[in-house]
XYZ file of C-alpha atoms in Angstrom:
85
model
C 18.814 -17.611 2.037
C 18.963 -15.254 5.028
C 15.835 -13.647 6.451
C 16.144 -9.862 6.105
C 12.983 -8.890 7.983
C 10.275 -10.497 10.088
C 7.082 -9.208 11.715
C 3.944 -10.667 13.256
C 0.796 -10.760 11.130
C -2.254 -11.924 13.051
C -1.253 -15.434 14.259
C 1.435 -15.881 11.613
C 4.814 -14.419 10.681
C 5.714 -12.349 7.641
C 9.233 -13.009 6.409
C 11.308 -11.198 3.806
C 14.202 -13.026 2.220
C 16.156 -11.778 -0.783
C 13.440 -10.717 -3.287
C 10.449 -12.526 -1.738
C 7.812 -12.028 0.962
C 6.439 -15.114 2.682
C 3.727 -15.928 5.225
C 4.670 -18.580 7.784
C 1.913 -20.428 9.647
C 3.537 -21.192 12.998
C 1.085 -23.913 14.061
C 1.028 -25.812 10.756
C 4.667 -24.983 9.876
C 3.685 -23.998 6.324
C 5.595 -21.348 4.363
C 3.493 -19.601 1.686
C 4.984 -17.199 -0.897
C 3.060 -13.911 -1.162
C 5.090 -11.741 -3.534
C 8.324 -11.847 -5.496
C 10.244 -8.945 -6.983
C 12.503 -9.192 -10.008
C 15.950 -10.603 -9.495
C 18.455 -8.102 -8.144
C 15.958 -6.310 -5.877
C 16.379 -7.165 -2.207
C 13.556 -6.698 0.287
C 14.970 -5.189 3.463
C 11.864 -4.389 5.498
C 8.311 -5.613 6.037
C 5.412 -4.149 8.063
C 1.764 -5.084 8.495
C -1.440 -3.170 9.124
C -3.698 -5.924 10.471
C -6.737 -3.683 10.913
C -6.803 -3.004 7.149
C -5.200 -6.307 6.069
C -2.358 -4.577 4.227
C 1.260 -5.677 4.068
C 3.994 -3.177 3.196
C 7.523 -4.071 2.178
C 10.477 -2.134 0.894
C 13.779 -2.265 -0.898
C 16.479 0.360 -0.584
C 14.668 2.493 -3.213
C 11.034 1.330 -3.363
C 7.959 0.714 -1.211
C 5.269 -1.825 -2.143
C 1.930 -2.837 -0.705
C 0.010 -6.087 -0.826
C -3.545 -6.938 0.138
C -5.995 -9.669 -0.905
C -6.561 -8.182 -4.362
C -3.574 -5.938 -5.161
C 0.202 -5.993 -5.233
C 1.606 -2.648 -6.305
C 4.501 -0.232 -6.139
C 3.691 2.721 -3.863
C 6.866 4.690 -4.516
C 10.114 4.320 -6.418
C 11.442 7.629 -5.068
C 11.973 6.527 -1.457
C 12.708 3.287 0.347
C 14.428 1.980 3.419
C 13.211 0.516 6.676
C 9.478 0.599 7.424
C 7.834 0.725 10.856
C 4.181 0.451 11.809
C 2.886 1.074 15.342
């Protein structure tokens, strides 16, 4: 499956492919699934806030967030490409 989005997260990479978000450990070459959306939803963007340990990802119509204890929908009214400076 193609990778739709990639961003650095600490010393690892966050990857979005189809309906899943994955964490890739570059040194150990281990790919760990973090979140999966229902079939038919395609993740198009991923961003990370390393100071607060929060990962954001989006579809065309929705924005989600993920941290150590929660995975939740932030909005189903807007979506698109995310950026974090």
